[in-house]
């Protein structure tokens, strides 16, 4: 039985009523499988740079690469809300240019876009929402700022907590329908969640958020890096390697293909 379609208003209205499940996907098969698993939101993240394209971080990911993967993923999604990351360089300039890039994402099949940052992207969030493009925010450890942070470091510790809470509120006040909190101390994330009127989606931010997002490849052990915040729910990497090994053995032994598998 088909699920009811998740929309931006429904997602926002779920705050305080149900925990929201989000996951990344980058093509039709991964998006289709995630959608069939009844997740609420699928993010075509610029994390594809790390887990699909082999880059060291998200900074090299281009708009054309994102559009390619958004188009592919959109064909696998029926019920979940499909959100696309705005890659580095597409929203750091003029607001008008940001709108142009975001429109390309929507035309490719995304139903909303995600921007990293707080005060720096307020104007962009406001303008995008004014023209009908829903925006998801992202504060805390924002991977596109990895060089400024000096690495992937927890944000919001100590006297940074108030500033981080303010960033989340700025994002909400600008019109975002949800905000990702990445690598934030659990107690701080719980505070931000209680003070922010939109759903908070944690990744490495504890259980006190309104929902969670994880990278597809991390929870299935398909990558080479294992973040502290990611639990391996199934070792698909080992299962796939074993399946291919069995295929190779069958070819070498002459047991594949059989008569039934031949024309």
PDB file of C-alpha atoms in Angstrom:
ATOM      1  CA  UNK A   1       0.000   0.000   0.000  1.00  0.00           C
ATOM      2  CA  UNK A   2       1.369   3.389  -1.003  1.00  0.00           C
ATOM      3  CA  UNK A   3       2.158   5.809   1.809  1.00  0.00           C
ATOM      4  CA  UNK A   4       0.822   9.317   1.905  1.00  0.00           C
ATOM      5  CA  UNK A   5       3.272  11.729   0.322  1.00  0.00           C
ATOM      6  CA  UNK A   6       5.483  13.684   2.745  1.00  0.00           C
ATOM      7  CA  UNK A   7       5.403  17.404   2.047  1.00  0.00           C
ATOM      8  CA  UNK A   8       7.223  20.403   3.501  1.00  0.00           C
ATOM      9  CA  UNK A   9       4.200  21.536   5.575  1.00  0.00           C
ATOM     10  CA  UNK A  10       3.714  17.996   6.944  1.00  0.00           C
ATOM     11  CA  UNK A  11       7.392  17.698   7.782  1.00  0.00           C
ATOM     12  CA  UNK A  12       7.410  20.983   9.649  1.00  0.00           C
ATOM     13  CA  UNK A  13       4.164  20.158  11.463  1.00  0.00           C
ATOM     14  CA  UNK A  14       5.647  16.876  12.734  1.00  0.00           C
ATOM     15  CA  UNK A  15       7.800  18.715  15.303  1.00  0.00           C
ATOM     16  CA  UNK A  16       7.030  17.407  18.762  1.00  0.00           C
ATOM     17  CA  UNK A  17       4.625  14.794  17.381  1.00  0.00           C
ATOM     18  CA  UNK A  18       6.848  12.170  15.754  1.00  0.00           C
ATOM     19  CA  UNK A  19      10.534  11.510  15.271  1.00  0.00           C
ATOM     20  CA  UNK A  20      11.575  12.228  11.712  1.00  0.00           C
ATOM     21  CA  UNK A  21      13.734   9.760   9.777  1.00  0.00           C
ATOM     22  CA  UNK A  22      16.081  11.129   7.120  1.00  0.00           C
ATOM     23  CA  UNK A  23      18.789   9.491   5.023  1.00  0.00           C
ATOM     24  CA  UNK A  24      20.949  10.396   2.053  1.00  0.00           C
ATOM     25  CA  UNK A  25      20.624   8.796  -1.378  1.00  0.00           C
ATOM     26  CA  UNK A  26      22.390   9.579  -4.625  1.00  0.00           C
ATOM     27  CA  UNK A  27      20.762   7.617  -7.439  1.00  0.00           C
ATOM     28  CA  UNK A  28      17.596   5.743  -8.366  1.00  0.00           C
ATOM     29  CA  UNK A  29      18.416   2.438  -6.594  1.00  0.00           C
ATOM     30  CA  UNK A  30      19.475   3.977  -3.274  1.00  0.00           C
ATOM     31  CA  UNK A  31      16.569   6.453  -3.314  1.00  0.00           C
ATOM     32  CA  UNK A  32      14.078   3.721  -4.221  1.00  0.00           C
ATOM     33  CA  UNK A  33      15.279   1.430  -1.424  1.00  0.00           C
ATOM     34  CA  UNK A  34      15.212   4.260   1.116  1.00  0.00           C
ATOM     35  CA  UNK A  35      11.736   5.305   0.005  1.00  0.00           C
ATOM     36  CA  UNK A  36      10.486   1.724   0.301  1.00  0.00           C
ATOM     37  CA  UNK A  37      11.836   1.674   3.866  1.00  0.00           C
ATOM     38  CA  UNK A  38       9.372   4.450   4.769  1.00  0.00           C
ATOM     39  CA  UNK A  39      11.843   7.223   5.598  1.00  0.00           C
ATOM     40  CA  UNK A  40      10.399  10.714   5.826  1.00  0.00           C
ATOM     41  CA  UNK A  41      13.075  12.657   3.936  1.00  0.00           C
ATOM     42  CA  UNK A  42      15.738  11.731   1.408  1.00  0.00           C
ATOM     43  CA  UNK A  43      18.661  14.102   1.038  1.00  0.00           C
ATOM     44  CA  UNK A  44      20.752  14.134  -2.104  1.00  0.00           C
ATOM     45  CA  UNK A  45      23.711  15.388  -0.122  1.00  0.00           C
ATOM     46  CA  UNK A  46      26.936  16.871  -1.368  1.00  0.00           C
ATOM     47  CA  UNK A  47      28.377  14.059   0.762  1.00  0.00           C
ATOM     48  CA  UNK A  48      28.253  12.237  -2.560  1.00  0.00           C
ATOM     49  CA  UNK A  49      31.663  13.810  -3.042  1.00  0.00           C
ATOM     50  CA  UNK A  50      33.030  11.608  -0.259  1.00  0.00           C
ATOM     51  CA  UNK A  51      31.049   8.395  -0.648  1.00  0.00           C
ATOM     52  CA  UNK A  52      30.351   8.239  -4.389  1.00  0.00           C
ATOM     53  CA  UNK A  53      32.946  10.337  -6.215  1.00  0.00           C
ATOM     54  CA  UNK A  54      35.971   9.672  -4.024  1.00  0.00           C
ATOM     55  CA  UNK A  55      36.757  13.276  -3.078  1.00  0.00           C
ATOM     56  CA  UNK A  56      38.454  14.097   0.221  1.00  0.00           C
ATOM     57  CA  UNK A  57      35.570  16.384   1.226  1.00  0.00           C
ATOM     58  CA  UNK A  58      32.467  18.081  -0.191  1.00  0.00           C
ATOM     59  CA  UNK A  59      34.152  21.211  -1.517  1.00  0.00           C
ATOM     60  CA  UNK A  60      34.948  19.959  -5.064  1.00  0.00           C
ATOM     61  CA  UNK A  61      31.335  18.913  -5.747  1.00  0.00           C
ATOM     62  CA  UNK A  62      29.902  20.932  -8.624  1.00  0.00           C
ATOM     63  CA  UNK A  63      26.390  22.063  -9.473  1.00  0.00           C
ATOM     64  CA  UNK A  64      26.347  19.821 -12.546  1.00  0.00           C
ATOM     65  CA  UNK A  65      27.308  16.794 -10.440  1.00  0.00           C
ATOM     66  CA  UNK A  66      24.560  17.575  -7.950  1.00  0.00           C
ATOM     67  CA  UNK A  67      21.979  18.015 -10.702  1.00  0.00           C
ATOM     68  CA  UNK A  68      22.976  14.673 -12.230  1.00  0.00           C
ATOM     69  CA  UNK A  69      22.417  12.847  -8.943  1.00  0.00           C
ATOM     70  CA  UNK A  70      19.242  14.744  -8.051  1.00  0.00           C
ATOM     71  CA  UNK A  71      17.694  13.730 -11.364  1.00  0.00           C
ATOM     72  CA  UNK A  72      18.664  10.109 -10.828  1.00  0.00           C
ATOM     73  CA  UNK A  73      17.431   9.970  -7.225  1.00  0.00           C
ATOM     74  CA  UNK A  74      14.140  11.666  -8.059  1.00  0.00           C
ATOM     75  CA  UNK A  75      13.124   8.691 -10.198  1.00  0.00           C
ATOM     76  CA  UNK A  76      13.249   6.421  -7.134  1.00  0.00           C
ATOM     77  CA  UNK A  77      11.202   8.580  -4.757  1.00  0.00           C
ATOM     78  CA  UNK A  78       7.442   8.288  -4.390  1.00  0.00           C
ATOM     79  CA  UNK A  79       6.574   9.144  -0.795  1.00  0.00           C
ATOM     80  CA  UNK A  80       9.549  10.751   0.940  1.00  0.00           C
ATOM     81  CA  UNK A  81      10.376  14.445   0.745  1.00  0.00           C
ATOM     82  CA  UNK A  82      13.339  14.913  -1.615  1.00  0.00           C
ATOM     83  CA  UNK A  83      15.844  17.604  -0.621  1.00  0.00           C
ATOM     84  CA  UNK A  84      19.023  18.598  -2.466  1.00  0.00           C
ATOM     85  CA  UNK A  85      22.179  20.137  -1.044  1.00  0.00           C
ATOM     86  CA  UNK A  86      23.328  23.392  -2.581  1.00  0.00           C
ATOM     87  CA  UNK A  87      27.020  22.750  -3.282  1.00  0.00           C
ATOM     88  CA  UNK A  88      29.853  25.043  -2.272  1.00  0.00           C
ATOM     89  CA  UNK A  89      29.999  28.151  -4.447  1.00  0.00           C
ATOM     90  CA  UNK A  90      26.312  28.258  -5.408  1.00  0.00           C
ATOM     91  CA  UNK A  91      25.011  30.372  -2.526  1.00  0.00           C
ATOM     92  CA  UNK A  92      28.044  32.335  -1.331  1.00  0.00           C
ATOM     93  CA  UNK A  93      27.482  35.077  -3.918  1.00  0.00           C
ATOM     94  CA  UNK A  94      24.483  37.192  -4.801  1.00  0.00           C
ATOM     95  CA  UNK A  95      21.002  36.186  -3.696  1.00  0.00           C
ATOM     96  CA  UNK A  96      19.770  36.359  -7.305  1.00  0.00           C
ATOM     97  CA  UNK A  97      22.417  33.872  -8.378  1.00  0.00           C
ATOM     98  CA  UNK A  98      21.495  31.615  -5.478  1.00  0.00           C
ATOM     99  CA  UNK A  99      17.892  31.621  -6.668  1.00  0.00           C
ATOM    100  CA  UNK A 100      19.024  30.628 -10.166  1.00  0.00           C
ATOM    101  CA  UNK A 101      21.009  27.669  -8.836  1.00  0.00           C
ATOM    102  CA  UNK A 102      18.153  26.613  -6.552  1.00  0.00           C
ATOM    103  CA  UNK A 103      15.690  26.750  -9.454  1.00  0.00           C
ATOM    104  CA  UNK A 104      17.923  24.311 -11.320  1.00  0.00           C
ATOM    105  CA  UNK A 105      17.682  21.904  -8.379  1.00  0.00           C
ATOM    106  CA  UNK A 106      13.891  22.099  -8.347  1.00  0.00           C
ATOM    107  CA  UNK A 107      13.722  21.548 -12.103  1.00  0.00           C
ATOM    108  CA  UNK A 108      15.928  18.479 -11.644  1.00  0.00           C
ATOM    109  CA  UNK A 109      13.392  16.975  -9.248  1.00  0.00           C
ATOM    110  CA  UNK A 110      14.192  18.284  -5.758  1.00  0.00           C
ATOM    111  CA  UNK A 111      11.297  19.513  -3.633  1.00  0.00           C
ATOM    112  CA  UNK A 112      13.499  21.674  -1.392  1.00  0.00           C
ATOM    113  CA  UNK A 113      17.136  22.712  -1.063  1.00  0.00           C
ATOM    114  CA  UNK A 114      19.539  22.730   1.877  1.00  0.00           C
ATOM    115  CA  UNK A 115      21.966  25.546   2.664  1.00  0.00           C
ATOM    116  CA  UNK A 116      24.789  25.474   5.205  1.00  0.00           C
ATOM    117  CA  UNK A 117      25.225  28.387   7.595  1.00  0.00           C
ATOM    118  CA  UNK A 118      23.287  30.800   9.794  1.00  0.00           C
ATOM    119  CA  UNK A 119      23.542  34.570   9.587  1.00  0.00           C
ATOM    120  CA  UNK A 120      25.469  34.392   6.309  1.00  0.00           C
ATOM    121  CA  UNK A 121      22.560  32.729   4.485  1.00  0.00           C
ATOM    122  CA  UNK A 122      19.606  34.520   6.090  1.00  0.00           C
ATOM    123  CA  UNK A 123      18.958  36.690   3.049  1.00  0.00           C
ATOM    124  CA  UNK A 124      19.203  33.732   0.697  1.00  0.00           C
ATOM    125  CA  UNK A 125      16.772  31.634   2.771  1.00  0.00           C
ATOM    126  CA  UNK A 126      14.302  34.499   2.931  1.00  0.00           C
ATOM    127  CA  UNK A 127      14.421  35.147  -0.801  1.00  0.00           C
ATOM    128  CA  UNK A 128      14.177  31.463  -1.734  1.00  0.00           C
ATOM    129  CA  UNK A 129      11.110  30.975   0.437  1.00  0.00           C
ATOM    130  CA  UNK A 130       9.567  34.137  -1.013  1.00  0.00           C
ATOM    131  CA  UNK A 131       9.790  32.674  -4.515  1.00  0.00           C
ATOM    132  CA  UNK A 132       8.381  29.318  -3.421  1.00  0.00           C
ATOM    133  CA  UNK A 133      11.509  27.241  -2.902  1.00  0.00           C
ATOM    134  CA  UNK A 134      11.490  25.536   0.521  1.00  0.00           C
ATOM    135  CA  UNK A 135      14.784  25.620   2.415  1.00  0.00           C
ATOM    136  CA  UNK A 136      16.328  23.299   4.981  1.00  0.00           C
ATOM    137  CA  UNK A 137      19.039  24.882   7.126  1.00  0.00           C
ATOM    138  CA  UNK A 138      22.263  23.369   8.436  1.00  0.00           C
ATOM    139  CA  UNK A 139      24.299  24.670  11.386  1.00  0.00           C
ATOM    140  CA  UNK A 140      26.981  23.336  13.688  1.00  0.00           C
ATOM    141  CA  UNK A 141      29.717  21.450  11.876  1.00  0.00           C
ATOM    142  CA  UNK A 142      29.046  22.561   8.324  1.00  0.00           C
ATOM    143  CA  UNK A 143      31.304  20.431   6.080  1.00  0.00           C
ATOM    144  CA  UNK A 144      31.712  23.169   3.468  1.00  0.00           C
ATOM    145  CA  UNK A 145      33.482  25.239   6.159  1.00  0.00           C
ATOM    146  CA  UNK A 146      35.968  22.485   6.970  1.00  0.00           C
ATOM    147  CA  UNK A 147      38.937  24.704   6.094  1.00  0.00           C
ATOM    148  CA  UNK A 148      37.715  27.519   8.355  1.00  0.00           C
ATOM    149  CA  UNK A 149      37.141  25.073  11.224  1.00  0.00           C
ATOM    150  CA  UNK A 150      40.533  23.445  10.742  1.00  0.00           C
ATOM    151  CA  UNK A 151      38.982  20.014  10.253  1.00  0.00           C
ATOM    152  CA  UNK A 152      35.817  18.161  11.158  1.00  0.00           C
ATOM    153  CA  UNK A 153      35.362  19.404  14.702  1.00  0.00           C
ATOM    154  CA  UNK A 154      32.455  19.438  17.145  1.00  0.00           C
ATOM    155  CA  UNK A 155      30.767  22.857  17.243  1.00  0.00           C
ATOM    156  CA  UNK A 156      28.802  24.536  20.033  1.00  0.00           C
ATOM    157  CA  UNK A 157      30.918  23.567  23.008  1.00  0.00           C
ATOM    158  CA  UNK A 158      31.263  25.886  26.002  1.00  0.00           C
ATOM    159  CA  UNK A 159      30.731  29.532  25.174  1.00  0.00           C
ATOM    160  CA  UNK A 160      29.858  28.613  21.560  1.00  0.00           C
ATOM    161  CA  UNK A 161      26.477  27.212  22.624  1.00  0.00           C
ATOM    162  CA  UNK A 162      24.640  30.545  22.665  1.00  0.00           C
ATOM    163  CA  UNK A 163      26.000  31.487  19.250  1.00  0.00           C
ATOM    164  CA  UNK A 164      24.938  28.156  17.776  1.00  0.00           C
ATOM    165  CA  UNK A 165      21.442  28.487  19.236  1.00  0.00           C
ATOM    166  CA  UNK A 166      21.210  31.949  17.707  1.00  0.00           C
ATOM    167  CA  UNK A 167      22.274  30.609  14.309  1.00  0.00           C
ATOM    168  CA  UNK A 168      19.488  28.013  14.411  1.00  0.00           C
ATOM    169  CA  UNK A 169      16.928  30.675  15.327  1.00  0.00           C
ATOM    170  CA  UNK A 170      18.151  32.924  12.501  1.00  0.00           C
ATOM    171  CA  UNK A 171      17.619  30.077  10.049  1.00  0.00           C
ATOM    172  CA  UNK A 172      14.117  29.463  11.385  1.00  0.00           C
ATOM    173  CA  UNK A 173      13.199  33.158  11.399  1.00  0.00           C
ATOM    174  CA  UNK A 174      14.399  33.489   7.801  1.00  0.00           C
ATOM    175  CA  UNK A 175      11.848  30.882   6.740  1.00  0.00           C
ATOM    176  CA  UNK A 176      13.571  27.476   6.779  1.00  0.00           C
ATOM    177  CA  UNK A 177      11.216  24.543   7.434  1.00  0.00           C
ATOM    178  CA  UNK A 178      13.848  22.470   9.298  1.00  0.00           C
ATOM    179  CA  UNK A 179      17.490  22.669  10.354  1.00  0.00           C
ATOM    180  CA  UNK A 180      20.252  20.061  10.516  1.00  0.00           C
ATOM    181  CA  UNK A 181      22.435  20.105  13.645  1.00  0.00           C
ATOM    182  CA  UNK A 182      25.722  18.380  12.847  1.00  0.00           C
ATOM    183  CA  UNK A 183      28.372  17.361  15.407  1.00  0.00           C
ATOM    184  CA  UNK A 184      26.859  19.385  18.222  1.00  0.00           C
ATOM    185  CA  UNK A 185      27.030  18.332  21.906  1.00  0.00           C
ATOM    186  CA  UNK A 186      23.848  16.432  22.778  1.00  0.00           C
ATOM    187  CA  UNK A 187      22.875  18.802  25.593  1.00  0.00           C
ATOM    188  CA  UNK A 188      23.266  21.815  23.327  1.00  0.00           C
ATOM    189  CA  UNK A 189      21.269  20.144  20.539  1.00  0.00           C
ATOM    190  CA  UNK A 190      18.479  19.360  23.012  1.00  0.00           C
ATOM    191  CA  UNK A 191      18.418  23.003  24.087  1.00  0.00           C
ATOM    192  CA  UNK A 192      18.355  24.233  20.482  1.00  0.00           C
ATOM    193  CA  UNK A 193      15.543  21.801  19.712  1.00  0.00           C
ATOM    194  CA  UNK A 194      13.441  23.177  22.569  1.00  0.00           C
ATOM    195  CA  UNK A 195      14.089  26.789  21.537  1.00  0.00           C
ATOM    196  CA  UNK A 196      13.625  26.393  17.778  1.00  0.00           C
ATOM    197  CA  UNK A 197      10.121  26.326  16.245  1.00  0.00           C
ATOM    198  CA  UNK A 198      11.116  24.101  13.320  1.00  0.00           C
ATOM    199  CA  UNK A 199      12.245  20.455  13.388  1.00  0.00           C
ATOM    200  CA  UNK A 200      15.896  19.866  14.237  1.00  0.00           C
ATOM    201  CA  UNK A 201      17.546  16.966  12.434  1.00  0.00           C
ATOM    202  CA  UNK A 202      20.609  15.639  14.196  1.00  0.00           C
ATOM    203  CA  UNK A 203      23.711  13.946  12.897  1.00  0.00           C
ATOM    204  CA  UNK A 204      26.169  13.376  15.696  1.00  0.00           C
ATOM    205  CA  UNK A 205      23.995  15.596  17.915  1.00  0.00           C
ATOM    206  CA  UNK A 206      22.331  13.129  20.264  1.00  0.00           C
ATOM    207  CA  UNK A 207      18.838  11.737  20.608  1.00  0.00           C
ATOM    208  CA  UNK A 208      17.231  15.002  21.734  1.00  0.00           C
ATOM    209  CA  UNK A 209      16.690  16.301  18.209  1.00  0.00           C
ATOM    210  CA  UNK A 210      13.346  16.026  16.428  1.00  0.00           C
ATOM    211  CA  UNK A 211      14.819  13.599  13.922  1.00  0.00           C
ATOM    212  CA  UNK A 212      18.007  12.062  12.612  1.00  0.00           C
ATOM    213  CA  UNK A 213      19.841  11.952   9.287  1.00  0.00           C
ATOM    214  CA  UNK A 214      22.555   9.512   8.305  1.00  0.00           C
ATOM    215  CA  UNK A 215      24.598   8.845   5.198  1.00  0.00           C
ATOM    216  CA  UNK A 216      23.346   5.780   3.297  1.00  0.00           C
ATOM    217  CA  UNK A 217      26.829   4.366   2.899  1.00  0.00           C
ATOM    218  CA  UNK A 218      27.713   4.777   6.575  1.00  0.00           C
ATOM    219  CA  UNK A 219      24.842   2.763   8.053  1.00  0.00           C
ATOM    220  CA  UNK A 220      25.393  -0.013   5.493  1.00  0.00           C
ATOM    221  CA  UNK A 221      29.204  -0.097   5.795  1.00  0.00           C
ATOM    222  CA  UNK A 222      29.783   0.697   2.147  1.00  0.00           C
ATOM    223  CA  UNK A 223      32.568   3.199   2.722  1.00  0.00           C
ATOM    224  CA  UNK A 224      36.105   3.218   4.091  1.00  0.00           C
ATOM    225  CA  UNK A 225      35.533   5.799   6.844  1.00  0.00           C
ATOM    226  CA  UNK A 226      33.383   5.065   9.878  1.00  0.00           C
ATOM    227  CA  UNK A 227      32.121   8.197  11.682  1.00  0.00           C
ATOM    228  CA  UNK A 228      31.505   7.978  15.413  1.00  0.00           C
ATOM    229  CA  UNK A 229      27.905   9.083  14.917  1.00  0.00           C
ATOM    230  CA  UNK A 230      27.052   6.310  12.438  1.00  0.00           C
ATOM    231  CA  UNK A 231      25.893   2.848  13.494  1.00  0.00           C
ATOM    232  CA  UNK A 232      26.311   0.008  10.987  1.00  0.00           C
ATOM    233  CA  UNK A 233      22.818  -1.475  10.808  1.00  0.00           C
ATOM    234  CA  UNK A 234      23.836  -4.030   8.167  1.00  0.00           C
ATOM    235  CA  UNK A 235      27.242  -4.883   6.729  1.00  0.00           C
ATOM    236  CA  UNK A 236      26.225  -4.575   3.098  1.00  0.00           C
ATOM    237  CA  UNK A 237      29.846  -4.000   2.115  1.00  0.00           C
ATOM    238  CA  UNK A 238      30.831  -7.487   3.275  1.00  0.00           C
ATOM    239  CA  UNK A 239      27.681  -9.016   1.766  1.00  0.00           C
ATOM    240  CA  UNK A 240      28.348  -7.429  -1.625  1.00  0.00           C
ATOM    241  CA  UNK A 241      32.011  -8.481  -1.615  1.00  0.00           C
ATOM    242  CA  UNK A 242      30.970 -12.026  -0.727  1.00  0.00           C
ATOM    243  CA  UNK A 243      28.371 -12.120  -3.515  1.00  0.00           C
ATOM    244  CA  UNK A 244      30.860 -10.920  -6.133  1.00  0.00           C
ATOM    245  CA  UNK A 245      33.434 -13.410  -4.840  1.00  0.00           C
ATOM    246  CA  UNK A 246      30.884 -16.222  -5.243  1.00  0.00           C
ATOM    247  CA  UNK A 247      30.163 -15.021  -8.778  1.00  0.00           C
ATOM    248  CA  UNK A 248      33.878 -14.983  -9.605  1.00  0.00           C
ATOM    249  CA  UNK A 249      34.347 -18.485  -8.191  1.00  0.00           C
ATOM    250  CA  UNK A 250      31.406 -19.762 -10.251  1.00  0.00           C
ATOM    251  CA  UNK A 251      32.788 -18.258 -13.451  1.00  0.00           C
ATOM    252  CA  UNK A 252      36.248 -19.708 -12.847  1.00  0.00           C
ATOM    253  CA  UNK A 253      34.807 -23.122 -11.979  1.00  0.00           C
ATOM    254  CA  UNK A 254      32.620 -23.145 -15.078  1.00  0.00           C
ATOM    255  CA  UNK A 255      29.444 -23.523 -13.006  1.00  0.00           C
ATOM    256  CA  UNK A 256      28.039 -20.230 -14.246  1.00  0.00           C
ATOM    257  CA  UNK A 257      26.139 -19.856 -16.472  1.00  0.00           C
ATOM    258  CA  UNK A 258      24.109 -23.071 -16.430  1.00  0.00           C
ATOM    259  CA  UNK A 259      21.896 -24.246 -19.288  1.00  0.00           C
ATOM    260  CA  UNK A 260      18.945 -22.555 -17.559  1.00  0.00           C
ATOM    261  CA  UNK A 261      20.889 -19.259 -17.573  1.00  0.00           C
ATOM    262  CA  UNK A 262      21.820 -19.483 -21.247  1.00  0.00           C
ATOM    263  CA  UNK A 263      19.932 -18.843 -24.483  1.00  0.00           C
TER     264      UNK A 263
END
